mmCIF file of C-alpha atoms in Angstrom:
data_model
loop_
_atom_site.group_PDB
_atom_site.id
_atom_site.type_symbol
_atom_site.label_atom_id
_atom_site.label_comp_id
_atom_site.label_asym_id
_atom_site.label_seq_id
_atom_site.Cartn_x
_atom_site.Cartn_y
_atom_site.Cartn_z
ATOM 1 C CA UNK F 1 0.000 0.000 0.000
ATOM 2 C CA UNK F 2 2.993 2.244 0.781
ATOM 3 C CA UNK F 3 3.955 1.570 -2.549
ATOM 4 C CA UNK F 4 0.947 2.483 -4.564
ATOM 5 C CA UNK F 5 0.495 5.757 -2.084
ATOM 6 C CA UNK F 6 4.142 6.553 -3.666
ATOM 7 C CA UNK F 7 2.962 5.940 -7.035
ATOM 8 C CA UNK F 8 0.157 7.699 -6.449
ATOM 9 C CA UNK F 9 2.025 11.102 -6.470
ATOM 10 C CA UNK F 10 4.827 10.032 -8.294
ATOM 11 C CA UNK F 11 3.436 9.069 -11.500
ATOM 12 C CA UNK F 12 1.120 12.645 -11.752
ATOM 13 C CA UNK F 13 4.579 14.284 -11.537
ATOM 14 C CA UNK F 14 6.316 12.797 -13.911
ATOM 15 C CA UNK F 15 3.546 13.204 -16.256
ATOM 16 C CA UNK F 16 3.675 17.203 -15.661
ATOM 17 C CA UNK F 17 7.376 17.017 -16.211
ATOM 18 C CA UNK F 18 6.988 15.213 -19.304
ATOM 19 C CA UNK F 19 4.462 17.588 -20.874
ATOM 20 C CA UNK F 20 6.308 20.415 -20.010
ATOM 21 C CA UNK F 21 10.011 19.055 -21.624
ATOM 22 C CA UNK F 22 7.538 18.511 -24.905
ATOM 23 C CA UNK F 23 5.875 22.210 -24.514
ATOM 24 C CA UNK F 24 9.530 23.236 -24.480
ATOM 25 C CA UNK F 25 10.950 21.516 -27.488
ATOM 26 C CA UNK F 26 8.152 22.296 -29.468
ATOM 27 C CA UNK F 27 7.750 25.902 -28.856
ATOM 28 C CA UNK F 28 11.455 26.469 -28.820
ATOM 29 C CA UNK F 29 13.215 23.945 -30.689
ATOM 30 C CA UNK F 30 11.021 22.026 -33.458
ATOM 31 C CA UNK F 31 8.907 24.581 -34.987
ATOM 32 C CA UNK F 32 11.865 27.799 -34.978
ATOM 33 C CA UNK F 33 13.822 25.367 -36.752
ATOM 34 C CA UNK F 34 10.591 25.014 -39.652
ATOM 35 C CA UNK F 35 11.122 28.580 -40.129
ATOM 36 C CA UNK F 36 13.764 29.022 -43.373
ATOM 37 C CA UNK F 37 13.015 32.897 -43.221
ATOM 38 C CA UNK F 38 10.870 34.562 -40.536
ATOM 39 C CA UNK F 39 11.032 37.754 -42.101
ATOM 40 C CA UNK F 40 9.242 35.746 -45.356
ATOM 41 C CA UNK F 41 7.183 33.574 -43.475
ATOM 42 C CA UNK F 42 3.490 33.120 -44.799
ATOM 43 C CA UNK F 43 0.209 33.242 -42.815
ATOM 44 C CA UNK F 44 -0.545 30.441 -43.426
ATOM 45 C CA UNK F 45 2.717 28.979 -43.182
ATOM 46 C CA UNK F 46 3.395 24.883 -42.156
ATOM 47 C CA UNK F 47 5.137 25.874 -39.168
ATOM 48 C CA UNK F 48 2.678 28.205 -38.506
ATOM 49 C CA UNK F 49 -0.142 25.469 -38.577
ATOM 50 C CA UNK F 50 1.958 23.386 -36.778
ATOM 51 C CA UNK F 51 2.612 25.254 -33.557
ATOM 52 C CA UNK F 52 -1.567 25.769 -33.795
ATOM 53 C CA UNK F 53 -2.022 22.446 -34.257
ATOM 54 C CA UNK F 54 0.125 21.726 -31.253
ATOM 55 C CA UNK F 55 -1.464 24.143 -29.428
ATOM 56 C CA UNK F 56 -4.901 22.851 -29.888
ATOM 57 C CA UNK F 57 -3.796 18.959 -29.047
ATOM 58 C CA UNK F 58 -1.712 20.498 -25.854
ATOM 59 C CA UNK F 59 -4.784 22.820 -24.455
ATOM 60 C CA UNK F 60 -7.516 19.696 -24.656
ATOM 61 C CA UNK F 61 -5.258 17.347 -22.900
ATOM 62 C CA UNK F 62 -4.343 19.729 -19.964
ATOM 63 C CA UNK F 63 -7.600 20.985 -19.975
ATOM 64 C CA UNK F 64 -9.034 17.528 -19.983
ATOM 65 C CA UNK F 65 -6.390 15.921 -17.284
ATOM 66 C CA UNK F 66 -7.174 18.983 -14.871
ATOM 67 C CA UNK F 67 -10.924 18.429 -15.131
ATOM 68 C CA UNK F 68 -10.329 14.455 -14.303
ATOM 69 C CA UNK F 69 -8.583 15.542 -11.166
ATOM 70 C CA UNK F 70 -11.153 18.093 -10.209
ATOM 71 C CA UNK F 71 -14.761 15.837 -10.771
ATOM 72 C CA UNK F 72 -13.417 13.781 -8.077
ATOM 73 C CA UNK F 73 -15.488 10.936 -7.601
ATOM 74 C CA UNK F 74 -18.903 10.815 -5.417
ATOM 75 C CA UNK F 75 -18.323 10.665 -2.041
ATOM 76 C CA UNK F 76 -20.893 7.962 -1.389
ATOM 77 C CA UNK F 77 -20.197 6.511 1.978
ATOM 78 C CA UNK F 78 -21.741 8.790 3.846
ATOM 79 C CA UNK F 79 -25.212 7.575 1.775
ATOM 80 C CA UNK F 80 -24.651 4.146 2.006
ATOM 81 C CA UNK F 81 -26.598 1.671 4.783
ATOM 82 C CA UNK F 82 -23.755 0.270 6.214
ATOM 83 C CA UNK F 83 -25.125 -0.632 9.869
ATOM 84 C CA UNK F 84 -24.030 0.353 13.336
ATOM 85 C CA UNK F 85 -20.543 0.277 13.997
ATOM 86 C CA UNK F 86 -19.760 -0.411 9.652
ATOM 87 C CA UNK F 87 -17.090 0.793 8.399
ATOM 88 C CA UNK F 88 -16.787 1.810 4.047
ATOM 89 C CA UNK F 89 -14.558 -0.863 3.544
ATOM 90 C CA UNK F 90 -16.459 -3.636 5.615
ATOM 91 C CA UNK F 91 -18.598 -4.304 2.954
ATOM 92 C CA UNK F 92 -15.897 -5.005 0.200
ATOM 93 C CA UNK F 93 -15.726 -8.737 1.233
ATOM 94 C CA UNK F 94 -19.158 -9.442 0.807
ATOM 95 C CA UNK F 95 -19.974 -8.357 4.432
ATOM 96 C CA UNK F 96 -22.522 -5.769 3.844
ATOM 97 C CA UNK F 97 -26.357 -6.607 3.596
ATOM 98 C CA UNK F 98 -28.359 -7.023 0.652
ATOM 99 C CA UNK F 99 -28.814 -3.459 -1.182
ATOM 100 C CA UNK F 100 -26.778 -1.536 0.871
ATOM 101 C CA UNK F 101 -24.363 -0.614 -1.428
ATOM 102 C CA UNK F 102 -25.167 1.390 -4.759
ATOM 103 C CA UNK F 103 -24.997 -1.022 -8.096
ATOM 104 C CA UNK F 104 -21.240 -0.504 -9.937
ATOM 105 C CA UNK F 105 -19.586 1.122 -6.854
ATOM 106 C CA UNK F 106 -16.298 0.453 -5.170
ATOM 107 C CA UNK F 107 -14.739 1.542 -2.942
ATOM 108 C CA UNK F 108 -10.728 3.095 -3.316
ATOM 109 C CA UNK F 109 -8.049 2.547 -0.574
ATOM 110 C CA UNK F 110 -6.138 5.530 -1.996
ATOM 111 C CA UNK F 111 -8.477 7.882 -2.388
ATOM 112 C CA UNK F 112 -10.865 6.598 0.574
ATOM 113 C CA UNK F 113 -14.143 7.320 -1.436
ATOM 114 C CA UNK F 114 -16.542 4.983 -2.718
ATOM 115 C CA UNK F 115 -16.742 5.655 -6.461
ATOM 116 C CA UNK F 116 -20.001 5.462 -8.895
ATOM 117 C CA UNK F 117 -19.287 3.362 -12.060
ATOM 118 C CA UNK F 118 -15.965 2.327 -10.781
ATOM 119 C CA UNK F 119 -13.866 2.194 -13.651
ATOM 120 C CA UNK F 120 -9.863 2.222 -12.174
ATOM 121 C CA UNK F 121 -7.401 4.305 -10.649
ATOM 122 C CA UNK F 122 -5.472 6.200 -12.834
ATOM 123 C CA UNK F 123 -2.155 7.094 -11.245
ATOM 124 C CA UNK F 124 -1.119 9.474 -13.633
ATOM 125 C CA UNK F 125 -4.270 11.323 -12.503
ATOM 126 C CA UNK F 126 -3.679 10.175 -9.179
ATOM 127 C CA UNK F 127 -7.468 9.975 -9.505
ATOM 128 C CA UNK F 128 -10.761 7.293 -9.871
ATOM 129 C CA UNK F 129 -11.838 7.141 -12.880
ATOM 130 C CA UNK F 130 -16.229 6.820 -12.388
ATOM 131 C CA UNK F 131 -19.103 7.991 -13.890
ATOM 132 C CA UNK F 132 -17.983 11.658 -13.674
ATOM 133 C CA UNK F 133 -15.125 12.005 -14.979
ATOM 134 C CA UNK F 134 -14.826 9.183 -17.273
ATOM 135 C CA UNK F 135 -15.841 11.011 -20.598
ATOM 136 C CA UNK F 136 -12.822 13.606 -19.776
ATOM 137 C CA UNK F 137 -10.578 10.856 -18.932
ATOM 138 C CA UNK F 138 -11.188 9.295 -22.411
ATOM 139 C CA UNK F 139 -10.552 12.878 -24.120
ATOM 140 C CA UNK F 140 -7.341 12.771 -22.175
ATOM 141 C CA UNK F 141 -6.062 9.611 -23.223
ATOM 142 C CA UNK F 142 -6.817 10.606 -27.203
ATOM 143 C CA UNK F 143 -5.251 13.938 -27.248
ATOM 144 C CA UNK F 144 -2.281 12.921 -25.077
ATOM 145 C CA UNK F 145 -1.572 10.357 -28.022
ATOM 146 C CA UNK F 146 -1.935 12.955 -30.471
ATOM 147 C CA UNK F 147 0.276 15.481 -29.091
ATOM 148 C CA UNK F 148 3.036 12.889 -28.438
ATOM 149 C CA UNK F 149 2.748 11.653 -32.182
ATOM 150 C CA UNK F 150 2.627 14.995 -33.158
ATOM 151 C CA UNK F 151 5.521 15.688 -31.433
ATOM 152 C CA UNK F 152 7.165 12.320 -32.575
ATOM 153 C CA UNK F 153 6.825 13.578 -36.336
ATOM 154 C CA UNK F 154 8.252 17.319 -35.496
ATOM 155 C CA UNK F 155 11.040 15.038 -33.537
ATOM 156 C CA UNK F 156 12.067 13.129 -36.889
ATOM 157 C CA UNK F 157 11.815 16.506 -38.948
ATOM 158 C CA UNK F 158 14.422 17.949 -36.818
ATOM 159 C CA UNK F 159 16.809 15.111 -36.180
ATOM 160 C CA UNK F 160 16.484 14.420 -40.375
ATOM 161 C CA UNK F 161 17.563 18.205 -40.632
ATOM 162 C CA UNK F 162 19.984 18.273 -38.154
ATOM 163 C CA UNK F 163 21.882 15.003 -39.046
ATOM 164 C CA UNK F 164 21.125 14.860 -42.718
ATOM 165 C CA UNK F 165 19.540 11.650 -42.158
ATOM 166 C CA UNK F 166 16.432 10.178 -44.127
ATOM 167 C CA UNK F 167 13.378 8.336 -42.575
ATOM 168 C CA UNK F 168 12.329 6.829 -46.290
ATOM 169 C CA UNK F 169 13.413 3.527 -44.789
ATOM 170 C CA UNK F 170 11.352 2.023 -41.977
ATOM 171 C CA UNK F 171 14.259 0.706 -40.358
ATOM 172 C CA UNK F 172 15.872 3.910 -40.092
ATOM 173 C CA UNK F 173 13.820 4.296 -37.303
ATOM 174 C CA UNK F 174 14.572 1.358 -35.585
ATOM 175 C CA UNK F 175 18.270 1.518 -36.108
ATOM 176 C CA UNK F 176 18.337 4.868 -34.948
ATOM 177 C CA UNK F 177 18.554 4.236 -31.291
ATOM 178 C CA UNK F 178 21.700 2.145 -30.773
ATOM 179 C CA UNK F 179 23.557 4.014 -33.469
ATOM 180 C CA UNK F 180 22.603 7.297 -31.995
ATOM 181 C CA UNK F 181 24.149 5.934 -28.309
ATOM 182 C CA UNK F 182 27.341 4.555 -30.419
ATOM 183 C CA UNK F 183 28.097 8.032 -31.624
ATOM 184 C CA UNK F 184 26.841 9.552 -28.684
ATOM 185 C CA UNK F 185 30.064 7.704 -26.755
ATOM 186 C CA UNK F 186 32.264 8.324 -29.196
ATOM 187 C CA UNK F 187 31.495 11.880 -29.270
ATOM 188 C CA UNK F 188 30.186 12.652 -33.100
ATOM 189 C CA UNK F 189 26.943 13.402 -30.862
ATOM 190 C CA UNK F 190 26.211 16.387 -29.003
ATOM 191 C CA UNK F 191 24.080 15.609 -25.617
ATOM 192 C CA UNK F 192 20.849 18.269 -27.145
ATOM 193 C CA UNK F 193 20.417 15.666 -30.163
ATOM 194 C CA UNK F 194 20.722 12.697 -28.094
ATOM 195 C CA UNK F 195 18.281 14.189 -25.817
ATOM 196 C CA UNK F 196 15.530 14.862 -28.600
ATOM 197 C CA UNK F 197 16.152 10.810 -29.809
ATOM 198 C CA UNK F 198 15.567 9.502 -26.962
ATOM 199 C CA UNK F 199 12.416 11.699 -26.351
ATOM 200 C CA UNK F 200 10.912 10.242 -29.978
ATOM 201 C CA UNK F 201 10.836 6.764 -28.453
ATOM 202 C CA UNK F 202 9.495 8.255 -25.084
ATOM 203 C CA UNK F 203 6.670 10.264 -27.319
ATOM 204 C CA UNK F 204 5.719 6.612 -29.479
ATOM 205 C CA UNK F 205 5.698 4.127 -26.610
ATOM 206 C CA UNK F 206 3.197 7.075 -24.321
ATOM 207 C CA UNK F 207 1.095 7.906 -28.004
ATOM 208 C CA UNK F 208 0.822 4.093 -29.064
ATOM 209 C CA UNK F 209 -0.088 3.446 -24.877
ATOM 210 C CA UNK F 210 -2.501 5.974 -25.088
ATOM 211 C CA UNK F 211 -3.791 5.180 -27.916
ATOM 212 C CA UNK F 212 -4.675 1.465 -27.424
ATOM 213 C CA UNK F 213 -6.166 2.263 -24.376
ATOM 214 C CA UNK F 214 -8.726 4.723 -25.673
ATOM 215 C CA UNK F 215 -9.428 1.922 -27.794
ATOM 216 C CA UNK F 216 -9.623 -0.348 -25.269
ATOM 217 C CA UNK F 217 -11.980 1.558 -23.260
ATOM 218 C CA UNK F 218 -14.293 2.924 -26.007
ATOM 219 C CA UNK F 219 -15.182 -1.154 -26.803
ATOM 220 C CA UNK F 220 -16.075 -1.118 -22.741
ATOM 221 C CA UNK F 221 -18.280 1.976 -23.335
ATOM 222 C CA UNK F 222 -19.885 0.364 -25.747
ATOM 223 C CA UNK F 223 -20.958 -2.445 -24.525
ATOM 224 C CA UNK F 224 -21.821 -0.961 -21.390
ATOM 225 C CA UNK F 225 -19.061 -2.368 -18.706
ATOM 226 C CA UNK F 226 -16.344 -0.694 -17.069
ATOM 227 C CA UNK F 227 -12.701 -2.935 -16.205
ATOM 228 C CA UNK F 228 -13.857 -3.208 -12.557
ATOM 229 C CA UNK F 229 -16.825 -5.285 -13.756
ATOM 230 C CA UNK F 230 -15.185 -7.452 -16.373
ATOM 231 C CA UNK F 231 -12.410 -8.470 -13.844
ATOM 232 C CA UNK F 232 -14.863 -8.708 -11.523
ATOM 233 C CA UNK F 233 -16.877 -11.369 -13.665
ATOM 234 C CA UNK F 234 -20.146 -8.830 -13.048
ATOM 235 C CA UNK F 235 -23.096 -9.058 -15.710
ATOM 236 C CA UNK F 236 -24.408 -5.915 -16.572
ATOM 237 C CA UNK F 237 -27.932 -5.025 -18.434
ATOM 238 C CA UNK F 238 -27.769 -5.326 -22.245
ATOM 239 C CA UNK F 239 -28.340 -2.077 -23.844
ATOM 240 C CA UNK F 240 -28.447 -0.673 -27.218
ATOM 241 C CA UNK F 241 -24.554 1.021 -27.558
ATOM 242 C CA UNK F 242 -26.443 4.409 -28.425
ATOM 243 C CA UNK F 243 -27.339 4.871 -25.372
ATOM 244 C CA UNK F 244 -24.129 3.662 -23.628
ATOM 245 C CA UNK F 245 -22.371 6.150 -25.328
ATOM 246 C CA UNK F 246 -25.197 9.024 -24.639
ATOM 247 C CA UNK F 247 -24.648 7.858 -20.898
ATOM 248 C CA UNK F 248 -20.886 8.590 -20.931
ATOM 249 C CA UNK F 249 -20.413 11.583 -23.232
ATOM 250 C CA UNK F 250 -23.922 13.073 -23.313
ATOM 251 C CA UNK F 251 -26.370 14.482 -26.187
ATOM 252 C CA UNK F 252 -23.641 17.570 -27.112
ATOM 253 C CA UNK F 253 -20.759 14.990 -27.325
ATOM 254 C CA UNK F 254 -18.915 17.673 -30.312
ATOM 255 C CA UNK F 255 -18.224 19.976 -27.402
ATOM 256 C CA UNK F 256 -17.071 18.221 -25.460
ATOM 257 C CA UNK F 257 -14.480 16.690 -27.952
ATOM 258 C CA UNK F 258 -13.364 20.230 -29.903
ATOM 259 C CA UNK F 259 -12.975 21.935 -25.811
ATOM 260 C CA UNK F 260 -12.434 20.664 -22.402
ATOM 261 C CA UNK F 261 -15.520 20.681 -20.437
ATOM 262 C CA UNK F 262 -17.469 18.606 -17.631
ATOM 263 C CA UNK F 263 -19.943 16.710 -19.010
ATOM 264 C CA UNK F 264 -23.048 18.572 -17.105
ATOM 265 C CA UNK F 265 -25.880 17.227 -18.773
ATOM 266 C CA UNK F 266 -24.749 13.606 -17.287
ATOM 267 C CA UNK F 267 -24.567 15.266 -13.880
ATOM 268 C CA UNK F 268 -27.755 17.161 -13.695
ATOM 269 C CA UNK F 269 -29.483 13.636 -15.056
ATOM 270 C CA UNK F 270 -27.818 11.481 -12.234
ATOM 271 C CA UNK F 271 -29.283 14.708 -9.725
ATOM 272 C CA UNK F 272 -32.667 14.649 -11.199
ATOM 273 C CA UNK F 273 -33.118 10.727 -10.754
ATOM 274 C CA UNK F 274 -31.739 10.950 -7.055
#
């Protein structure tokens, strides 16, 4: 547990330290080396629509990781029968009497709240992931593998320009690694460039991560589970995938996917039924 407390504010950090060595490569390395001639530069130059692009992808996944930390999860206990002398936990194991606990709730150790929709702790969010803030947790995930592949291709741009080196081969890729750290030792490589190739690989293992796992959890949303119940072995109620998605992302799902917002039409439904 000690562990997974340490994790727990570990992994959020290194996160924010990531995003902000990308933020500063991009802004001050990658695109001012697309620029041949300011003074000439176009409007609508590709640099130009670069940085905006990167921009865009950068804004929706801070926006979206700050909202998953601040819809915290319900803080059910206090509304659950639990019976003289219960304690949250007690009824974990099974212990606690028929319909005293909410359907699809669980409760967290490291966040000591019991959590609607239980989906998983995220420690990069050092946050549950539920029914509030799961539809900003899966705009997270996609534009955190955007920006990284975005940054991945401005990566290979520069290193190509820098070291007169061609991607056209697949390979090139692959082989770049060890005979970047060969050079690197031997001195034909300056520490910056090193830096920025080791920084590719970081950006495609986070964007591929990322990437499957969006996957991974749209097919849940879709058919209506979350992880906690498929590891669990729960059954859940067959429903058209319409209205699984409606339940996550809500009627004015475009919104939500061009800005970071909470999903408040989700909320004010869950208040109205209560």
């Amino acid at each position: 547990m000690l562990v997974l407390r340490l994790l727990n504010v570990v992994a959020p950090a290194y996160f924010l330290c990531i995003s902000l060595v990308t933020f500063v490569l991009q802004i001050f390395v990658f695109i001012p080396s697309m620029f041949r001639d300011p003074s000439t530069t176009p409007l609508f130059s590709p640099a130009l629509l670069h940085g905006a692009l990167f921009l865009f992808l950068s804004a929706n996944a801070l926006g979206n990781y700050v909202l998953v930390i601040q819809s915290s999860p319900e803080d059910l206990g206090k509304d659950l029968n639990l019976g003289k002398g219960a304690e949250v936990a007690d009824w974990l194991d099974g212990s606690r009497s028929p319909g005293s606990a909410l359907p699809s709730t669980h409760f967290c150790r490291l966040c000591a709240r019991v959590t609607q929709r239980h989906d998983h702790h995220c420690f990069f969010t050092g946050n549950c992931i539920g029914s509030r803030n799961m539809r900003n947790f899966i705009m997270f995930c996609l534009y955190t593998s955007l920006a990284c592949l975005d940054s991945l291709v401005a990566g290979m741009a520069y290193i190509s320009a820098t070291l007169s080196m061609s991607f056209v081969d697949p390979l090139a890729f692959l082989t770049l690694l060890p005979h970047s750290i060969s050079q690197f030792f031997s001195g034909a490589l300056l520490s910056s460039e090193m830096f920025v190739i080791l920084m590719l690989y970081l950006w495609l293992g986070i964007g591929l991560a990322c990437a499957g796992f969006c996957c991974h959890q749209m097919l849940l949303i879709l058919r209506g589970q979350t992880r906690y119940q498929v590891r669990k072995g729960m059954v859940v109620r067959a429903r058209p995938w319409r209205e699984n998605l409606q339940e996550v992302f809500g009627k004015k799902w475009l919104l939500g996917l061009l800005i970071p917002v909470q999903n408040v039409e989700s909320s004010y439904r869950r208040q109205k039924e209560k």
